């Protein structure tokens, strides 16, 4: 067994605060073919249990059409996304990663702008940040930066937009480039 598989099993069995941290997807590339099958099945089983940790890692591990088909029926309607469960929002974030379709991004944007729960807003921001590069997530975030009256939400939208393009305000190496880019 690879170290990546051992880590997945450890995270799968985690409890308490460690469980909330979810799965480390950066190690998925190091899985063997047999391990990938086992990890995928474990994630599919977690999706069936509505475990909020599973949708995004499943999309990272297996970004194929069958994953999209599995997750699409589990997503809340765009109109009710702000009242969705954490699992349903994670499904929306995973669908943004897989397809980036406007209806998915509409729901995430609605949660970002209307939800009062910071946890839910964070899931929406993650979904917009991870959305398929060919999607219109960046123009949406740029519009939010220009249009939001709430300074905290505007800053969150700006930070999400910058991160989407690999720039982090906390990173001194990219800070000088990030601010002028954001202003433009």
PDB file of C-alpha atoms in Angstrom:
ATOM      1  CA  UNK A   1       0.000   0.000   0.000  1.00  0.00           C
ATOM      2  CA  UNK A   2       1.127   3.495  -0.795  1.00  0.00           C
ATOM      3  CA  UNK A   3       1.429   6.272   1.750  1.00  0.00           C
ATOM      4  CA  UNK A   4      -1.362   8.078  -0.123  1.00  0.00           C
ATOM      5  CA  UNK A   5      -3.735   5.165   0.438  1.00  0.00           C
ATOM      6  CA  UNK A   6      -2.757   4.875   4.093  1.00  0.00           C
ATOM      7  CA  UNK A   7      -3.480   8.593   4.539  1.00  0.00           C
ATOM      8  CA  UNK A   8      -6.868   8.220   2.859  1.00  0.00           C
ATOM      9  CA  UNK A   9      -7.801   5.346   5.190  1.00  0.00           C
ATOM     10  CA  UNK A  10      -6.662   7.389   8.203  1.00  0.00           C
ATOM     11  CA  UNK A  11      -8.781  10.348   7.058  1.00  0.00           C
ATOM     12  CA  UNK A  12     -11.702   8.042   6.269  1.00  0.00           C
ATOM     13  CA  UNK A  13     -11.697   6.732   9.842  1.00  0.00           C
ATOM     14  CA  UNK A  14     -11.031  10.126  11.461  1.00  0.00           C
ATOM     15  CA  UNK A  15     -13.290  11.425  14.182  1.00  0.00           C
ATOM     16  CA  UNK A  16     -13.980  14.792  15.741  1.00  0.00           C
ATOM     17  CA  UNK A  17     -12.132  17.816  14.406  1.00  0.00           C
ATOM     18  CA  UNK A  18      -9.873  15.702  12.179  1.00  0.00           C
ATOM     19  CA  UNK A  19     -12.979  14.336  10.437  1.00  0.00           C
ATOM     20  CA  UNK A  20     -14.081  17.871   9.574  1.00  0.00           C
ATOM     21  CA  UNK A  21     -10.784  18.462   7.774  1.00  0.00           C
ATOM     22  CA  UNK A  22     -11.894  16.008   5.085  1.00  0.00           C
ATOM     23  CA  UNK A  23      -9.559  14.350   2.600  1.00  0.00           C
ATOM     24  CA  UNK A  24      -6.210  15.401   1.190  1.00  0.00           C
ATOM     25  CA  UNK A  25      -6.779  15.232  -2.562  1.00  0.00           C
ATOM     26  CA  UNK A  26      -3.234  16.203  -3.525  1.00  0.00           C
ATOM     27  CA  UNK A  27      -2.112  12.662  -2.702  1.00  0.00           C
ATOM     28  CA  UNK A  28      -4.573  11.012  -5.072  1.00  0.00           C
ATOM     29  CA  UNK A  29      -2.032  11.086  -7.916  1.00  0.00           C
ATOM     30  CA  UNK A  30       0.168   8.713  -5.935  1.00  0.00           C
ATOM     31  CA  UNK A  31      -2.477   5.986  -5.627  1.00  0.00           C
ATOM     32  CA  UNK A  32      -2.013   2.747  -7.558  1.00  0.00           C
ATOM     33  CA  UNK A  33      -4.747   1.707 -10.005  1.00  0.00           C
ATOM     34  CA  UNK A  34      -6.189  -0.782  -7.490  1.00  0.00           C
ATOM     35  CA  UNK A  35      -6.104   1.802  -4.711  1.00  0.00           C
ATOM     36  CA  UNK A  36      -7.894   4.339  -6.922  1.00  0.00           C
ATOM     37  CA  UNK A  37     -10.723   1.853  -7.397  1.00  0.00           C
ATOM     38  CA  UNK A  38     -10.988   1.267  -3.643  1.00  0.00           C
ATOM     39  CA  UNK A  39     -10.835   4.975  -2.817  1.00  0.00           C
ATOM     40  CA  UNK A  40     -13.451   5.784  -5.456  1.00  0.00           C
ATOM     41  CA  UNK A  41     -15.789   3.150  -4.063  1.00  0.00           C
ATOM     42  CA  UNK A  42     -15.295   4.445  -0.520  1.00  0.00           C
ATOM     43  CA  UNK A  43     -16.112   7.979  -1.690  1.00  0.00           C
ATOM     44  CA  UNK A  44     -19.179   6.777  -3.610  1.00  0.00           C
ATOM     45  CA  UNK A  45     -20.336   4.996  -0.434  1.00  0.00           C
ATOM     46  CA  UNK A  46     -19.854   8.226   1.533  1.00  0.00           C
ATOM     47  CA  UNK A  47     -21.858  10.153  -1.073  1.00  0.00           C
ATOM     48  CA  UNK A  48     -24.674   7.618  -0.623  1.00  0.00           C
ATOM     49  CA  UNK A  49     -24.534   8.390   3.114  1.00  0.00           C
ATOM     50  CA  UNK A  50     -24.609  12.146   2.370  1.00  0.00           C
ATOM     51  CA  UNK A  51     -21.221  12.646   4.001  1.00  0.00           C
ATOM     52  CA  UNK A  52     -20.205  16.217   3.164  1.00  0.00           C
ATOM     53  CA  UNK A  53     -16.528  15.240   2.915  1.00  0.00           C
ATOM     54  CA  UNK A  54     -17.030  13.111  -0.207  1.00  0.00           C
ATOM     55  CA  UNK A  55     -18.357  15.056  -3.247  1.00  0.00           C
ATOM     56  CA  UNK A  56     -15.343  17.259  -4.001  1.00  0.00           C
ATOM     57  CA  UNK A  57     -12.691  14.560  -3.446  1.00  0.00           C
ATOM     58  CA  UNK A  58     -14.723  12.186  -5.641  1.00  0.00           C
ATOM     59  CA  UNK A  59     -14.739  14.848  -8.371  1.00  0.00           C
ATOM     60  CA  UNK A  60     -10.986  15.324  -8.059  1.00  0.00           C
ATOM     61  CA  UNK A  61     -10.267  11.592  -8.110  1.00  0.00           C
ATOM     62  CA  UNK A  62     -12.749  10.681 -10.819  1.00  0.00           C
ATOM     63  CA  UNK A  63     -13.757  13.662 -12.983  1.00  0.00           C
ATOM     64  CA  UNK A  64     -15.633  11.480 -15.472  1.00  0.00           C
ATOM     65  CA  UNK A  65     -19.213  11.537 -16.675  1.00  0.00           C
ATOM     66  CA  UNK A  66     -20.340   8.833 -14.265  1.00  0.00           C
ATOM     67  CA  UNK A  67     -19.301  11.006 -11.319  1.00  0.00           C
ATOM     68  CA  UNK A  68     -21.244  13.899 -12.807  1.00  0.00           C
ATOM     69  CA  UNK A  69     -24.272  11.608 -13.293  1.00  0.00           C
ATOM     70  CA  UNK A  70     -24.008  10.413  -9.691  1.00  0.00           C
ATOM     71  CA  UNK A  71     -23.842  13.919  -8.214  1.00  0.00           C
ATOM     72  CA  UNK A  72     -26.273  15.921 -10.369  1.00  0.00           C
ATOM     73  CA  UNK A  73     -29.474  14.466  -8.870  1.00  0.00           C
ATOM     74  CA  UNK A  74     -28.172  15.253  -5.365  1.00  0.00           C
ATOM     75  CA  UNK A  75     -27.778  19.000  -5.923  1.00  0.00           C
ATOM     76  CA  UNK A  76     -30.373  21.396  -4.523  1.00  0.00           C
ATOM     77  CA  UNK A  77     -32.312  23.624  -6.865  1.00  0.00           C
ATOM     78  CA  UNK A  78     -30.613  26.962  -7.461  1.00  0.00           C
ATOM     79  CA  UNK A  79     -33.559  28.803  -5.910  1.00  0.00           C
ATOM     80  CA  UNK A  80     -33.212  26.937  -2.607  1.00  0.00           C
ATOM     81  CA  UNK A  81     -29.432  26.649  -2.447  1.00  0.00           C
ATOM     82  CA  UNK A  82     -29.131  29.157   0.399  1.00  0.00           C
ATOM     83  CA  UNK A  83     -31.157  26.766   2.592  1.00  0.00           C
ATOM     84  CA  UNK A  84     -29.289  23.660   1.405  1.00  0.00           C
ATOM     85  CA  UNK A  85     -27.465  21.287   3.704  1.00  0.00           C
ATOM     86  CA  UNK A  86     -23.681  21.340   3.837  1.00  0.00           C
ATOM     87  CA  UNK A  87     -23.654  18.084   1.867  1.00  0.00           C
ATOM     88  CA  UNK A  88     -25.841  19.569  -0.878  1.00  0.00           C
ATOM     89  CA  UNK A  89     -23.571  22.605  -1.114  1.00  0.00           C
ATOM     90  CA  UNK A  90     -20.512  20.369  -1.347  1.00  0.00           C
ATOM     91  CA  UNK A  91     -22.290  18.610  -4.229  1.00  0.00           C
ATOM     92  CA  UNK A  92     -22.728  22.002  -5.906  1.00  0.00           C
ATOM     93  CA  UNK A  93     -19.027  22.782  -5.375  1.00  0.00           C
ATOM     94  CA  UNK A  94     -18.110  19.405  -6.884  1.00  0.00           C
ATOM     95  CA  UNK A  95     -20.373  20.058  -9.871  1.00  0.00           C
ATOM     96  CA  UNK A  96     -18.676  23.430 -10.394  1.00  0.00           C
ATOM     97  CA  UNK A  97     -15.372  21.573 -10.582  1.00  0.00           C
ATOM     98  CA  UNK A  98     -16.789  18.988 -12.993  1.00  0.00           C
ATOM     99  CA  UNK A  99     -18.935  21.090 -15.303  1.00  0.00           C
ATOM    100  CA  UNK A 100     -18.952  24.763 -14.350  1.00  0.00           C
ATOM    101  CA  UNK A 101     -22.437  25.091 -15.815  1.00  0.00           C
ATOM    102  CA  UNK A 102     -24.247  28.383 -15.206  1.00  0.00           C
ATOM    103  CA  UNK A 103     -27.035  26.813 -13.112  1.00  0.00           C
ATOM    104  CA  UNK A 104     -24.421  25.413 -10.718  1.00  0.00           C
ATOM    105  CA  UNK A 105     -22.595  28.729 -10.483  1.00  0.00           C
ATOM    106  CA  UNK A 106     -25.906  30.594 -10.054  1.00  0.00           C
ATOM    107  CA  UNK A 107     -26.620  28.511  -6.966  1.00  0.00           C
ATOM    108  CA  UNK A 108     -23.136  29.025  -5.516  1.00  0.00           C
ATOM    109  CA  UNK A 109     -23.270  32.752  -6.198  1.00  0.00           C
ATOM    110  CA  UNK A 110     -26.673  32.916  -4.516  1.00  0.00           C
ATOM    111  CA  UNK A 111     -25.308  31.204  -1.423  1.00  0.00           C
ATOM    112  CA  UNK A 112     -22.290  33.491  -1.408  1.00  0.00           C
ATOM    113  CA  UNK A 113     -24.428  36.625  -1.526  1.00  0.00           C
ATOM    114  CA  UNK A 114     -27.447  35.555   0.565  1.00  0.00           C
ATOM    115  CA  UNK A 115     -26.395  32.981   3.155  1.00  0.00           C
ATOM    116  CA  UNK A 116     -25.913  34.203   6.691  1.00  0.00           C
ATOM    117  CA  UNK A 117     -23.957  31.095   7.673  1.00  0.00           C
ATOM    118  CA  UNK A 118     -20.220  31.679   7.145  1.00  0.00           C
ATOM    119  CA  UNK A 119     -19.580  27.935   6.762  1.00  0.00           C
ATOM    120  CA  UNK A 120     -22.065  27.729   3.871  1.00  0.00           C
ATOM    121  CA  UNK A 121     -20.639  30.903   2.360  1.00  0.00           C
ATOM    122  CA  UNK A 122     -17.171  29.316   2.548  1.00  0.00           C
ATOM    123  CA  UNK A 123     -18.360  26.229   0.668  1.00  0.00           C
ATOM    124  CA  UNK A 124     -19.830  28.497  -2.020  1.00  0.00           C
ATOM    125  CA  UNK A 125     -16.570  30.455  -2.289  1.00  0.00           C
ATOM    126  CA  UNK A 126     -14.625  27.208  -2.638  1.00  0.00           C
ATOM    127  CA  UNK A 127     -16.963  26.070  -5.409  1.00  0.00           C
ATOM    128  CA  UNK A 128     -16.532  29.340  -7.297  1.00  0.00           C
ATOM    129  CA  UNK A 129     -12.756  29.187  -6.821  1.00  0.00           C
ATOM    130  CA  UNK A 130     -12.505  25.582  -8.072  1.00  0.00           C
ATOM    131  CA  UNK A 131     -15.007  25.944 -10.916  1.00  0.00           C
ATOM    132  CA  UNK A 132     -13.943  24.614 -14.270  1.00  0.00           C
ATOM    133  CA  UNK A 133     -11.500  27.088 -15.879  1.00  0.00           C
ATOM    134  CA  UNK A 134     -13.718  27.429 -18.976  1.00  0.00           C
ATOM    135  CA  UNK A 135     -16.667  28.514 -16.813  1.00  0.00           C
ATOM    136  CA  UNK A 136     -17.707  32.092 -16.181  1.00  0.00           C
ATOM    137  CA  UNK A 137     -16.753  31.936 -12.483  1.00  0.00           C
ATOM    138  CA  UNK A 138     -14.067  34.622 -12.834  1.00  0.00           C
ATOM    139  CA  UNK A 139     -16.334  37.219 -14.470  1.00  0.00           C
ATOM    140  CA  UNK A 140     -18.960  36.458 -11.835  1.00  0.00           C
ATOM    141  CA  UNK A 141     -16.471  37.028  -9.027  1.00  0.00           C
ATOM    142  CA  UNK A 142     -15.211  40.219 -10.687  1.00  0.00           C
ATOM    143  CA  UNK A 143     -18.798  41.478 -10.919  1.00  0.00           C
ATOM    144  CA  UNK A 144     -19.301  40.701  -7.228  1.00  0.00           C
ATOM    145  CA  UNK A 145     -16.131  42.631  -6.352  1.00  0.00           C
ATOM    146  CA  UNK A 146     -17.497  45.667  -8.182  1.00  0.00           C
ATOM    147  CA  UNK A 147     -21.125  45.361  -7.048  1.00  0.00           C
ATOM    148  CA  UNK A 148     -21.093  44.212  -3.406  1.00  0.00           C
ATOM    149  CA  UNK A 149     -21.896  46.883  -0.837  1.00  0.00           C
ATOM    150  CA  UNK A 150     -20.745  44.764   2.088  1.00  0.00           C
ATOM    151  CA  UNK A 151     -16.981  45.320   2.437  1.00  0.00           C
ATOM    152  CA  UNK A 152     -16.361  41.879   3.981  1.00  0.00           C
ATOM    153  CA  UNK A 153     -18.184  40.112   1.145  1.00  0.00           C
ATOM    154  CA  UNK A 154     -16.394  42.250  -1.407  1.00  0.00           C
ATOM    155  CA  UNK A 155     -13.047  41.309   0.138  1.00  0.00           C
ATOM    156  CA  UNK A 156     -14.028  37.627   0.155  1.00  0.00           C
ATOM    157  CA  UNK A 157     -15.030  37.797  -3.513  1.00  0.00           C
ATOM    158  CA  UNK A 158     -11.762  39.548  -4.387  1.00  0.00           C
ATOM    159  CA  UNK A 159      -9.683  37.028  -2.467  1.00  0.00           C
ATOM    160  CA  UNK A 160     -11.549  34.138  -4.115  1.00  0.00           C
ATOM    161  CA  UNK A 161     -10.999  35.661  -7.559  1.00  0.00           C
ATOM    162  CA  UNK A 162      -7.295  36.122  -6.922  1.00  0.00           C
ATOM    163  CA  UNK A 163      -6.904  32.578  -5.580  1.00  0.00           C
ATOM    164  CA  UNK A 164      -8.750  31.250  -8.631  1.00  0.00           C
ATOM    165  CA  UNK A 165      -5.886  32.645 -10.685  1.00  0.00           C
ATOM    166  CA  UNK A 166      -3.109  31.526  -8.343  1.00  0.00           C
ATOM    167  CA  UNK A 167      -2.492  34.805  -6.573  1.00  0.00           C
ATOM    168  CA  UNK A 168      -2.602  35.107  -2.816  1.00  0.00           C
ATOM    169  CA  UNK A 169      -2.515  38.425  -0.989  1.00  0.00           C
ATOM    170  CA  UNK A 170      -0.691  36.740   1.878  1.00  0.00           C
ATOM    171  CA  UNK A 171       2.068  35.573  -0.485  1.00  0.00           C
ATOM    172  CA  UNK A 172       4.735  38.279  -0.785  1.00  0.00           C
ATOM    173  CA  UNK A 173       5.907  36.800  -4.106  1.00  0.00           C
ATOM    174  CA  UNK A 174       2.547  37.453  -5.805  1.00  0.00           C
ATOM    175  CA  UNK A 175       1.217  40.355  -3.760  1.00  0.00           C
ATOM    176  CA  UNK A 176       2.778  43.022  -5.993  1.00  0.00           C
ATOM    177  CA  UNK A 177       1.121  41.499  -9.076  1.00  0.00           C
ATOM    178  CA  UNK A 178      -2.185  40.663  -7.413  1.00  0.00           C
ATOM    179  CA  UNK A 179      -3.206  44.150  -6.353  1.00  0.00           C
ATOM    180  CA  UNK A 180      -2.827  45.841  -9.772  1.00  0.00           C
ATOM    181  CA  UNK A 181      -4.527  42.873 -11.444  1.00  0.00           C
ATOM    182  CA  UNK A 182      -7.431  43.108  -9.020  1.00  0.00           C
ATOM    183  CA  UNK A 183      -7.760  46.849  -9.639  1.00  0.00           C
ATOM    184  CA  UNK A 184      -7.975  46.266 -13.391  1.00  0.00           C
TER     185      UNK A 184
END
